[in-house]
Amino acid sequence: MYSRIAGTGRYLPERVLTNHDIEKMVDTTDEWIRERTGIERRHIAAPGQTTADLAEQAASRAMEAAGVTAGDVDLIIVGTTTPDVVFPNVGCLLQDRLGIRGCPAFSVEAACSGFIYALTVADRFVTSGKSNCALVIGAETLSRITDWSDRTTCVLFGDGAGAVVLQPADEPGIVSCHLGADGGYKDLLYFPYGPSRKPEAMHGEGAFIQMKGNEVFKVAVKTLESIVDEALDANELECSAVDWLVPHQANLRIIQATAKRLDMPMAKVILTLQDHGNTSAASVPMALDVGIRDGRIKRGDLVLLEAFGGGFTWGASLIRY
Ligand code: ACO
């Protein structure tokens, strides 16, 4: 048995913060941000709007696209690093809002790779016959943990959510998933506090994403090259077999490096980061939804998803859409 993507959805909060808006906040320029990152604008959750709010919108759209109702969903997995509260997990909050009772619901915390991790787990549930309709979501409100006075990070991040519905199928579907992590890089990209480490500092000075961007960049390029190679080798496929690359939307130059490795023209890469910046776990499912809804990704196309993020964590998934 295999799993297949039956429907996708995405949601971006209404408020848009452009590079020109950020020019008024820190010492930067629209030109620098576009040249170094490819980002033009990002969406920011309204005060009081939470990760579960964004996830609910994306999930509802994915369920509608898949033609399923709350009663059909028997598994919820949310990739997020910015949950509403420590617990209940965002999956449970979402379950309650959607009026679903009883099915497993949990979050996976793997920073920007969170969606690929969640998708991998959901695929295992579906292919082992334990789920007939899994809701898999990547949702983040990174704006809440971004230091808006630090030009080296604030230009990068934004809020959003993307979702897919996975259902059983006789043929792939999800062809293969590949995950990895190396905690040895924990000091290059992190949020310094949590409930068990200096909880009193969680909302104080320095309680923001900390990143050695340049070093992250180098490891990201190298790691993504090897994870896409791993995905292709595992299936004895040549680069030319891949119809679409749906990368984590962190930096245009990182994406270009991966496309080059795959010998793929940028026309075959789904690029959305100009519109919303790095939305961590939300970026891959949002880009997938964009490519599907605008008609570029068609049923039968071979799609390669990949992501890299804090941890470091990384992952890739080959999908026959
Ligand atoms: N505006 C203007 N100048 C800036 C800005 C800015 N917003 N930010 C940094 N600079 C300056 C620096 O101070 C530095 O100046 P100096 O040369 O005088 O010291 C110069 O620009 C170059 O800085 P670098 O950090 O070397 O710039 P780089 O080309 O590496 O770009 C960036 C920085 C965009 C952060 C890049 O390194 C990057 O994208 N890194 C990877 C991020 C990523 O992929 N993260 C993983 C996922 S995130 C997650 O998991 C939550």
CSV table of N, CA and C in Angstrom, one decimal, residues 145-302:
chain,number,residue,atom,x,y,z
A,145,ILE,N,9.0,35.2,17.3
A,145,ILE,CA,10.3,34.9,18.0
A,145,ILE,C,11.4,35.6,17.1
A,146,THR,N,11.0,36.6,16.3
A,146,THR,CA,12.0,37.3,15.5
A,146,THR,C,12.3,38.6,16.2
A,147,ASP,N,13.6,39.0,16.2
A,147,ASP,CA,14.0,40.3,16.8
A,147,ASP,C,13.9,41.3,15.7
A,148,TRP,N,12.9,42.1,15.8
A,148,TRP,CA,12.6,43.1,14.7
A,148,TRP,C,13.6,44.3,14.7
A,149,SER,N,14.6,44.2,15.6
A,149,SER,CA,15.6,45.3,15.6
A,149,SER,C,17.0,44.7,15.1
A,150,ASP,N,17.0,43.4,14.7
A,150,ASP,CA,18.2,42.7,14.2
A,150,ASP,C,18.1,42.5,12.7
A,151,ARG,N,18.9,43.3,12.0
A,151,ARG,CA,18.8,43.3,10.5
A,151,ARG,C,19.2,41.9,9.9
A,152,THR,N,20.1,41.2,10.7
A,152,THR,CA,20.6,40.0,10.1
A,152,THR,C,19.6,38.8,10.2
A,153,THR,N,18.5,39.0,10.9
A,153,THR,CA,17.5,37.9,10.9
A,153,THR,C,16.1,38.4,10.5
A,154,CYS,N,15.8,39.7,10.9
A,154,CYS,CA,14.4,40.1,10.8
A,154,CYS,C,13.9,40.2,9.3
A,155,VAL,N,14.9,40.3,8.4
A,155,VAL,CA,14.5,40.4,7.0
A,155,VAL,C,14.1,39.1,6.4
A,156,LEU,N,14.4,38.0,7.2
A,156,LEU,CA,14.2,36.7,6.6
A,156,LEU,C,12.9,36.0,6.8
A,157,PHE,N,12.3,36.3,8.0
A,157,PHE,CA,11.2,35.4,8.4
A,157,PHE,C,9.8,35.9,8.3
A,158,GLY,N,8.8,35.0,8.2
A,158,GLY,CA,7.4,35.4,8.1
A,158,GLY,C,6.5,34.3,8.6
A,159,ASP,N,5.2,34.5,8.5
A,159,ASP,CA,4.2,33.6,9.1
A,159,ASP,C,3.4,33.0,8.0
A,160,GLY,N,2.9,31.8,8.2
A,160,GLY,CA,2.0,31.1,7.2
A,160,GLY,C,1.7,29.7,7.6
A,161,ALA,N,0.9,29.0,6.8
A,161,ALA,CA,0.6,27.6,7.0
A,161,ALA,C,0.3,26.9,5.7
A,162,GLY,N,0.7,25.7,5.6
A,162,GLY,CA,0.4,24.8,4.4
A,162,GLY,C,-0.1,23.5,4.9
A,163,ALA,N,-0.9,22.8,4.1
A,163,ALA,CA,-1.5,21.5,4.6
A,163,ALA,C,-1.7,20.6,3.4
A,164,VAL,N,-1.6,19.3,3.7
A,164,VAL,CA,-1.9,18.3,2.7
A,164,VAL,C,-2.8,17.2,3.4
A,165,VAL,N,-3.7,16.6,2.6
A,165,VAL,CA,-4.4,15.4,3.0
A,165,VAL,C,-3.8,14.2,2.4
A,166,LEU,N,-3.4,13.2,3.2
A,166,LEU,CA,-2.8,12.0,2.6
A,166,LEU,C,-3.8,10.8,2.7
A,167,GLN,N,-4.0,10.1,1.7
A,167,GLN,CA,-4.9,8.9,1.7
A,167,GLN,C,-4.2,7.7,1.1
A,168,PRO,N,-4.7,6.5,1.4
A,168,PRO,CA,-4.1,5.3,0.8
A,168,PRO,C,-4.3,5.2,-0.7
A,169,ALA,N,-3.3,4.6,-1.4
A,169,ALA,CA,-3.4,4.4,-2.9
A,169,ALA,C,-2.7,3.1,-3.2
A,170,ASP,N,-3.1,2.6,-4.4
A,170,ASP,CA,-2.5,1.3,-4.9
A,170,ASP,C,-1.1,1.5,-5.4
A,171,GLU,N,-0.8,2.7,-5.9
A,171,GLU,CA,0.5,3.0,-6.4
A,171,GLU,C,1.0,4.4,-5.8
A,172,PRO,N,2.3,4.6,-5.8
A,172,PRO,CA,2.8,5.9,-5.3
A,172,PRO,C,2.3,7.0,-6.1
A,173,GLY,N,1.8,8.2,-5.6
A,173,GLY,CA,2.0,8.6,-4.2
A,173,GLY,C,3.4,9.0,-3.8
A,174,ILE,N,3.5,8.9,-2.5
A,174,ILE,CA,4.8,9.1,-1.9
A,174,ILE,C,5.7,8.0,-2.3
A,175,VAL,N,6.8,8.3,-3.0
A,175,VAL,CA,7.7,7.3,-3.5
A,175,VAL,C,8.7,6.9,-2.4
A,176,SER,N,9.3,8.0,-1.8
A,176,SER,CA,10.2,7.7,-0.7
A,176,SER,C,10.4,9.0,0.1
A,177,CYS,N,10.8,8.8,1.4
A,177,CYS,CA,11.1,9.9,2.3
A,177,CYS,C,12.5,9.7,2.9
A,178,HIS,N,13.2,10.8,3.1
A,178,HIS,CA,14.6,10.7,3.6
A,178,HIS,C,14.8,11.8,4.6
A,179,LEU,N,15.2,11.4,5.8
A,179,LEU,CA,15.3,12.4,6.9
A,179,LEU,C,16.7,12.3,7.5
A,180,GLY,N,17.2,13.4,8.1
A,180,GLY,CA,18.5,13.4,8.8
A,180,GLY,C,18.5,14.5,9.7
A,181,ALA,N,19.5,14.5,10.6
A,181,ALA,CA,19.7,15.5,11.6
A,181,ALA,C,21.1,15.4,12.1
A,182,ASP,N,21.6,16.6,12.6
A,182,ASP,CA,22.9,16.6,13.3
A,182,ASP,C,22.9,17.7,14.4
A,183,GLY,N,22.7,17.2,15.6
A,183,GLY,CA,22.6,18.2,16.7
A,183,GLY,C,23.9,18.8,17.0
A,184,GLY,N,25.0,18.4,16.4
A,184,GLY,CA,26.3,19.0,16.6
A,184,GLY,C,26.3,20.5,16.1
A,185,TYR,N,25.3,20.8,15.3
A,185,TYR,CA,25.2,22.2,14.8
A,185,TYR,C,24.2,23.0,15.6
A,186,LYS,N,23.9,22.6,16.8
A,186,LYS,CA,22.8,23.3,17.6
A,186,LYS,C,23.1,24.7,17.8
A,187,ASP,N,24.4,25.1,17.8
A,187,ASP,CA,24.7,26.5,18.2
A,187,ASP,C,24.7,27.5,17.0
A,188,LEU,N,24.4,27.0,15.8
A,188,LEU,CA,24.4,27.9,14.6
A,188,LEU,C,23.0,28.5,14.4
A,189,LEU,N,22.0,27.8,14.9
A,189,LEU,CA,20.6,28.3,14.6
A,189,LEU,C,19.7,27.8,15.8
A,190,TYR,N,19.2,28.7,16.6
A,190,TYR,CA,18.5,28.3,17.7
A,190,TYR,C,17.6,29.4,18.4
A,191,PHE,N,16.7,29.0,19.2
A,191,PHE,CA,16.0,29.9,20.1
A,191,PHE,C,16.4,29.5,21.5
A,192,PRO,N,17.0,30.5,22.2
A,192,PRO,CA,17.8,30.2,23.4
A,192,PRO,C,17.1,29.6,24.6
A,193,TYR,N,15.8,29.9,24.8
A,193,TYR,CA,15.1,29.6,26.0
A,193,TYR,C,13.9,28.7,25.8
A,194,GLY,N,13.5,28.0,26.9
A,194,GLY,CA,12.3,27.2,26.8
A,194,GLY,C,11.8,26.9,28.2
A,195,PRO,N,10.7,26.2,28.3
A,195,PRO,CA,10.1,25.9,29.6
A,195,PRO,C,11.0,25.2,30.6
A,196,SER,N,12.1,24.5,30.0
A,196,SER,CA,12.9,23.8,31.0
A,196,SER,C,14.3,24.5,31.0
A,197,ARG,N,14.5,25.5,30.2
A,197,ARG,CA,15.8,26.2,30.3
A,197,ARG,C,15.5,27.7,30.4
A,198,LYS,N,15.8,28.3,31.6
A,198,LYS,CA,15.6,29.7,31.8
A,198,LYS,C,14.2,30.1,31.4
A,199,PRO,N,13.1,29.5,31.9
A,199,PRO,CA,11.8,29.9,31.5
A,199,PRO,C,11.5,31.3,31.7
A,200,GLU,N,12.1,31.9,32.8
A,200,GLU,CA,11.8,33.3,33.1
A,200,GLU,C,12.3,34.2,32.0
A,201,ALA,N,13.3,33.7,31.2
A,201,ALA,CA,13.8,34.6,30.1
A,201,ALA,C,13.1,34.4,28.8
A,202,MET,N,12.1,33.6,28.7
A,202,MET,CA,11.5,33.3,27.4
A,202,MET,C,10.9,34.5,26.7
A,203,HIS,N,10.6,35.5,27.5
A,203,HIS,CA,10.0,36.7,26.8
A,203,HIS,C,10.9,37.9,27.1
A,204,GLY,N,12.1,37.7,27.5
A,204,GLY,CA,13.0,38.8,27.8
A,204,GLY,C,14.0,39.1,26.7
A,205,GLU,N,15.1,39.8,27.2
A,205,GLU,CA,16.2,40.1,26.2
A,205,GLU,C,16.8,38.9,25.6
A,206,GLY,N,17.0,38.9,24.3
A,206,GLY,CA,17.7,37.8,23.6
A,206,GLY,C,16.8,36.6,23.3
A,207,ALA,N,15.5,36.8,23.7
A,207,ALA,CA,14.6,35.6,23.4
A,207,ALA,C,14.1,35.7,22.0
A,208,PHE,N,15.0,35.5,21.1
A,208,PHE,CA,14.7,35.6,19.7
A,208,PHE,C,15.5,34.5,18.9
A,209,ILE,N,15.1,34.3,17.7
A,209,ILE,CA,15.9,33.4,16.8
A,209,ILE,C,17.4,33.9,16.8
A,210,GLN,N,18.3,33.0,17.0
A,210,GLN,CA,19.7,33.4,16.9
A,210,GLN,C,20.3,32.6,15.8
A,211,MET,N,21.0,33.2,14.9
A,211,MET,CA,21.5,32.5,13.7
A,211,MET,C,22.9,33.0,13.2
A,212,LYS,N,23.8,32.1,13.0
A,212,LYS,CA,25.1,32.5,12.3
A,212,LYS,C,24.8,32.2,10.8
A,213,GLY,N,24.1,33.2,10.2
A,213,GLY,CA,23.6,33.0,8.8
A,213,GLY,C,24.5,32.4,7.8
A,214,ASN,N,25.7,33.0,7.8
A,214,ASN,CA,26.7,32.6,6.8
A,214,ASN,C,27.1,31.1,6.9
A,215,GLU,N,27.3,30.7,8.2
A,215,GLU,CA,27.7,29.3,8.4
A,215,GLU,C,26.5,28.4,8.1
A,216,VAL,N,25.3,28.8,8.5
A,216,VAL,CA,24.1,28.0,8.2
A,216,VAL,C,24.0,27.8,6.7
A,217,PHE,N,24.2,28.9,6.0
A,217,PHE,CA,24.1,28.9,4.5
A,217,PHE,C,25.0,27.8,3.9
A,218,LYS,N,26.3,27.7,4.3
A,218,LYS,CA,27.2,26.7,3.8
A,218,LYS,C,26.8,25.3,4.0
A,219,VAL,N,26.4,25.0,5.3
A,219,VAL,CA,26.0,23.6,5.6
A,219,VAL,C,24.7,23.3,4.9
A,220,ALA,N,23.8,24.3,4.8
A,220,ALA,CA,22.5,24.0,4.1
A,220,ALA,C,22.8,23.6,2.6
A,221,VAL,N,23.6,24.3,1.9
A,221,VAL,CA,23.9,24.0,0.5
A,221,VAL,C,24.4,22.6,0.4
A,222,LYS,N,25.4,22.3,1.2
A,222,LYS,CA,26.1,21.0,1.1
A,222,LYS,C,25.1,19.8,1.5
A,223,THR,N,24.4,20.1,2.5
A,223,THR,CA,23.5,19.0,3.0
A,223,THR,C,22.3,18.8,2.1
A,224,LEU,N,21.8,19.8,1.5
A,224,LEU,CA,20.7,19.7,0.6
A,224,LEU,C,21.1,19.0,-0.7
A,225,GLU,N,22.3,19.2,-1.1
A,225,GLU,CA,22.9,18.5,-2.3
A,225,GLU,C,22.9,17.0,-2.0
A,226,SER,N,23.4,16.7,-0.8
A,226,SER,CA,23.5,15.2,-0.5
A,226,SER,C,22.1,14.6,-0.3
A,227,ILE,N,21.1,15.3,0.3
A,227,ILE,CA,19.8,14.7,0.5
A,227,ILE,C,19.1,14.5,-0.8
A,228,VAL,N,19.2,15.4,-1.7
A,228,VAL,CA,18.5,15.2,-3.0
A,228,VAL,C,19.2,14.0,-3.8
A,229,ASP,N,20.5,13.9,-3.7
A,229,ASP,CA,21.2,12.8,-4.3
A,229,ASP,C,20.7,11.5,-3.7
A,230,GLU,N,20.6,11.5,-2.3
A,230,GLU,CA,20.1,10.3,-1.6
A,230,GLU,C,18.8,9.8,-2.1
A,231,ALA,N,17.9,10.8,-2.3
A,231,ALA,CA,16.5,10.5,-2.7
A,231,ALA,C,16.5,9.9,-4.1
A,232,LEU,N,17.3,10.5,-5.0
A,232,LEU,CA,17.3,10.0,-6.4
A,232,LEU,C,18.0,8.6,-6.4
A,233,ASP,N,19.2,8.4,-5.7
A,233,ASP,CA,19.9,7.2,-5.8
A,233,ASP,C,19.0,6.0,-5.2
A,234,ALA,N,18.3,6.3,-4.1
A,234,ALA,CA,17.4,5.3,-3.5
A,234,ALA,C,16.4,4.7,-4.5
A,235,ASN,N,16.0,5.6,-5.5
A,235,ASN,CA,15.0,5.1,-6.4
A,235,ASN,C,15.6,4.9,-7.8
A,236,GLU,N,17.0,4.9,-7.9
A,236,GLU,CA,17.7,4.7,-9.2
A,236,GLU,C,17.1,5.6,-10.2
A,237,LEU,N,17.0,6.9,-9.9
A,237,LEU,CA,16.5,7.8,-10.8
A,237,LEU,C,17.5,8.9,-11.2
A,238,GLU,N,17.5,9.3,-12.4
A,238,GLU,CA,18.3,10.4,-12.9
A,238,GLU,C,17.7,11.7,-12.5
A,239,CYS,N,18.5,12.8,-12.4
A,239,CYS,CA,17.9,14.1,-12.2
A,239,CYS,C,16.8,14.5,-13.2
A,240,SER,N,17.0,14.1,-14.4
A,240,SER,CA,16.1,14.4,-15.5
A,240,SER,C,14.7,13.9,-15.3
A,241,ALA,N,14.5,12.9,-14.4
A,241,ALA,CA,13.2,12.3,-14.1
A,241,ALA,C,12.3,13.2,-13.3
A,242,VAL,N,13.0,14.2,-12.6
A,242,VAL,CA,12.2,15.0,-11.7
A,242,VAL,C,11.5,16.2,-12.5
A,243,ASP,N,10.2,16.3,-12.3
A,243,ASP,CA,9.5,17.3,-13.1
A,243,ASP,C,9.5,18.6,-12.3
A,244,TRP,N,9.5,18.6,-11.0
A,244,TRP,CA,9.4,19.8,-10.2
A,244,TRP,C,10.2,19.7,-8.9
A,245,LEU,N,10.9,20.7,-8.6
A,245,LEU,CA,11.6,20.8,-7.3
A,245,LEU,C,10.7,21.8,-6.4
A,246,VAL,N,10.3,21.3,-5.3
A,246,VAL,CA,9.6,22.2,-4.3
A,246,VAL,C,10.5,22.3,-3.1
A,247,PRO,N,11.3,23.3,-3.0
A,247,PRO,CA,12.3,23.4,-2.0
A,247,PRO,C,11.8,24.2,-0.8
A,248,HIS,N,12.5,24.0,0.4
A,248,HIS,CA,12.2,25.0,1.5
A,248,HIS,C,12.6,26.4,1.0
A,249,GLN,N,11.7,27.3,1.4
A,249,GLN,CA,11.9,28.7,0.8
A,249,GLN,C,12.7,29.5,1.9
A,250,ALA,N,14.0,29.4,1.9
A,250,ALA,CA,14.8,30.2,2.9
A,250,ALA,C,15.6,31.2,2.2
A,251,ASN,N,16.2,30.9,1.1
A,251,ASN,CA,17.1,31.8,0.5
A,251,ASN,C,17.3,31.4,-1.0
A,252,LEU,N,17.0,32.3,-1.9
A,252,LEU,CA,17.1,32.0,-3.3
A,252,LEU,C,18.4,31.4,-3.7
A,253,ARG,N,19.5,31.9,-3.1
A,253,ARG,CA,20.8,31.3,-3.5
A,253,ARG,C,21.0,29.9,-3.1
A,254,ILE,N,20.4,29.5,-2.0
A,254,ILE,CA,20.5,28.1,-1.6
A,254,ILE,C,19.6,27.2,-2.6
A,255,ILE,N,18.5,27.8,-2.9
A,255,ILE,CA,17.6,27.0,-3.9
A,255,ILE,C,18.3,26.9,-5.2
A,256,GLN,N,18.9,27.9,-5.7
A,256,GLN,CA,19.6,27.9,-7.0
A,256,GLN,C,20.7,26.8,-6.9
A,257,ALA,N,21.4,26.7,-5.8
A,257,ALA,CA,22.5,25.7,-5.7
A,257,ALA,C,21.9,24.3,-5.8
A,258,THR,N,20.8,24.1,-5.2
A,258,THR,CA,20.2,22.7,-5.2
A,258,THR,C,19.7,22.4,-6.6
A,259,ALA,N,19.1,23.4,-7.3
A,259,ALA,CA,18.6,23.3,-8.7
A,259,ALA,C,19.8,22.9,-9.6
A,260,LYS,N,20.9,23.6,-9.3
A,260,LYS,CA,22.1,23.4,-10.2
A,260,LYS,C,22.6,21.9,-10.0
A,261,ARG,N,22.6,21.5,-8.8
A,261,ARG,CA,23.0,20.1,-8.5
A,261,ARG,C,22.1,19.1,-9.2
A,262,LEU,N,20.8,19.5,-9.3
A,262,LEU,CA,19.9,18.6,-10.0
A,262,LEU,C,19.9,18.8,-11.5
A,263,ASP,N,20.7,19.8,-12.0
A,263,ASP,CA,20.7,20.1,-13.4
A,263,ASP,C,19.3,20.6,-13.9
A,264,MET,N,18.6,21.3,-13.0
A,264,MET,CA,17.3,21.7,-13.3
A,264,MET,C,17.2,23.2,-13.6
A,265,PRO,N,16.5,23.6,-14.7
A,265,PRO,CA,16.4,25.0,-14.9
A,265,PRO,C,15.5,25.6,-13.8
A,266,MET,N,15.6,26.9,-13.4
A,266,MET,CA,14.8,27.5,-12.4
A,266,MET,C,13.3,27.5,-12.7
A,267,ALA,N,13.0,27.3,-14.0
A,267,ALA,CA,11.6,27.3,-14.5
A,267,ALA,C,10.9,26.0,-13.9
A,268,LYS,N,11.7,25.0,-13.5
A,268,LYS,CA,11.1,23.8,-12.9
A,268,LYS,C,11.1,23.8,-11.4
A,269,VAL,N,11.4,25.0,-10.8
A,269,VAL,CA,11.5,25.1,-9.4
A,269,VAL,C,10.3,26.0,-8.9
A,270,ILE,N,9.5,25.5,-7.9
A,270,ILE,CA,8.4,26.3,-7.4
A,270,ILE,C,9.0,27.3,-6.4
A,271,LEU,N,8.9,28.5,-6.8
A,271,LEU,CA,9.5,29.6,-5.9
A,271,LEU,C,8.4,30.5,-5.4
A,272,THR,N,8.4,30.6,-4.0
A,272,THR,CA,7.4,31.4,-3.4
A,272,THR,C,8.0,32.4,-2.4
A,273,LEU,N,9.3,32.2,-2.1
A,273,LEU,CA,9.9,33.0,-1.0
A,273,LEU,C,9.8,34.5,-1.2
A,274,GLN,N,9.8,34.9,-2.4
A,274,GLN,CA,9.6,36.4,-2.6
A,274,GLN,C,8.4,36.9,-2.0
A,275,ASP,N,7.3,36.1,-1.9
A,275,ASP,CA,6.0,36.6,-1.4
A,275,ASP,C,5.9,36.4,0.1
A,276,HIS,N,6.7,35.5,0.8
A,276,HIS,CA,6.4,35.3,2.2
A,276,HIS,C,7.7,35.0,3.0
A,277,GLY,N,8.9,35.1,2.4
A,277,GLY,CA,10.1,34.9,3.2
A,277,GLY,C,10.1,33.4,3.7
A,278,ASN,N,11.0,33.2,4.7
A,278,ASN,CA,11.1,31.9,5.3
A,278,ASN,C,10.1,31.7,6.4
A,279,THR,N,9.1,30.8,6.1
A,279,THR,CA,8.1,30.5,7.0
A,279,THR,C,8.3,29.1,7.7
A,280,SER,N,9.6,28.7,7.7
A,280,SER,CA,10.0,27.4,8.3
A,280,SER,C,9.1,26.3,7.9
A,281,ALA,N,8.5,25.5,8.8
A,281,ALA,CA,7.8,24.3,8.4
A,281,ALA,C,6.6,24.5,7.4
A,282,ALA,N,6.2,25.8,7.3
A,282,ALA,CA,5.0,26.0,6.4
A,282,ALA,C,5.5,26.2,4.9
A,283,SER,N,6.8,26.4,4.7
A,283,SER,CA,7.1,26.8,3.4
A,283,SER,C,7.0,25.7,2.3
A,284,VAL,N,7.3,24.5,2.6
A,284,VAL,CA,7.2,23.4,1.5
A,284,VAL,C,5.7,23.2,1.2
A,285,PRO,N,4.9,22.9,2.2
A,285,PRO,CA,3.5,22.7,1.8
A,285,PRO,C,2.8,23.9,1.1
A,286,MET,N,3.2,25.1,1.5
A,286,MET,CA,2.6,26.3,0.8
A,286,MET,C,3.1,26.3,-0.7
A,287,ALA,N,4.4,26.1,-0.9
A,287,ALA,CA,4.9,26.1,-2.3
A,287,ALA,C,4.3,25.0,-3.1
A,288,LEU,N,4.1,23.8,-2.5
A,288,LEU,CA,3.4,22.7,-3.2
A,288,LEU,C,2.0,23.1,-3.6
A,289,ASP,N,1.3,23.7,-2.7
A,289,ASP,CA,-0.1,24.1,-3.0
A,289,ASP,C,-0.1,25.2,-4.1
A,290,VAL,N,0.8,26.1,-4.1
A,290,VAL,CA,0.9,27.1,-5.2
A,290,VAL,C,1.1,26.4,-6.5
A,291,GLY,N,2.1,25.5,-6.6
A,291,GLY,CA,2.4,24.8,-7.8
A,291,GLY,C,1.2,23.9,-8.3
A,292,ILE,N,0.5,23.3,-7.4
A,292,ILE,CA,-0.7,22.5,-7.8
A,292,ILE,C,-1.9,23.4,-8.2
A,293,ARG,N,-2.2,24.4,-7.4
A,293,ARG,CA,-3.3,25.2,-7.8
A,293,ARG,C,-3.2,26.1,-9.0
A,294,ASP,N,-1.9,26.5,-9.3
A,294,ASP,CA,-1.8,27.3,-10.6
A,294,ASP,C,-1.5,26.4,-11.8
A,295,GLY,N,-1.6,25.1,-11.6
A,295,GLY,CA,-1.6,24.1,-12.7
A,295,GLY,C,-0.3,23.7,-13.2
A,296,ARG,N,0.8,24.2,-12.6
A,296,ARG,CA,2.1,23.7,-13.0
A,296,ARG,C,2.3,22.2,-12.7
A,297,ILE,N,2.1,21.9,-11.4
A,297,ILE,CA,2.2,20.5,-11.0
A,297,ILE,C,1.0,19.7,-11.4
A,298,LYS,N,1.1,18.7,-12.2
A,298,LYS,CA,-0.1,18.0,-12.7
A,298,LYS,C,0.0,16.5,-12.1
A,299,ARG,N,-1.2,15.9,-12.1
A,299,ARG,CA,-1.2,14.5,-11.6
A,299,ARG,C,-0.2,13.7,-12.5
A,300,GLY,N,0.6,12.8,-11.8
A,300,GLY,CA,1.5,12.0,-12.6
A,300,GLY,C,2.9,12.6,-12.6
A,301,ASP,N,3.1,13.9,-12.3
A,301,ASP,CA,4.4,14.5,-12.2
A,301,ASP,C,5.2,14.0,-11.1
A,302,LEU,N,6.5,13.9,-11.3
A,302,LEU,CA,7.4,13.5,-10.2
A,302,LEU,C,8.0,14.8,-9.5
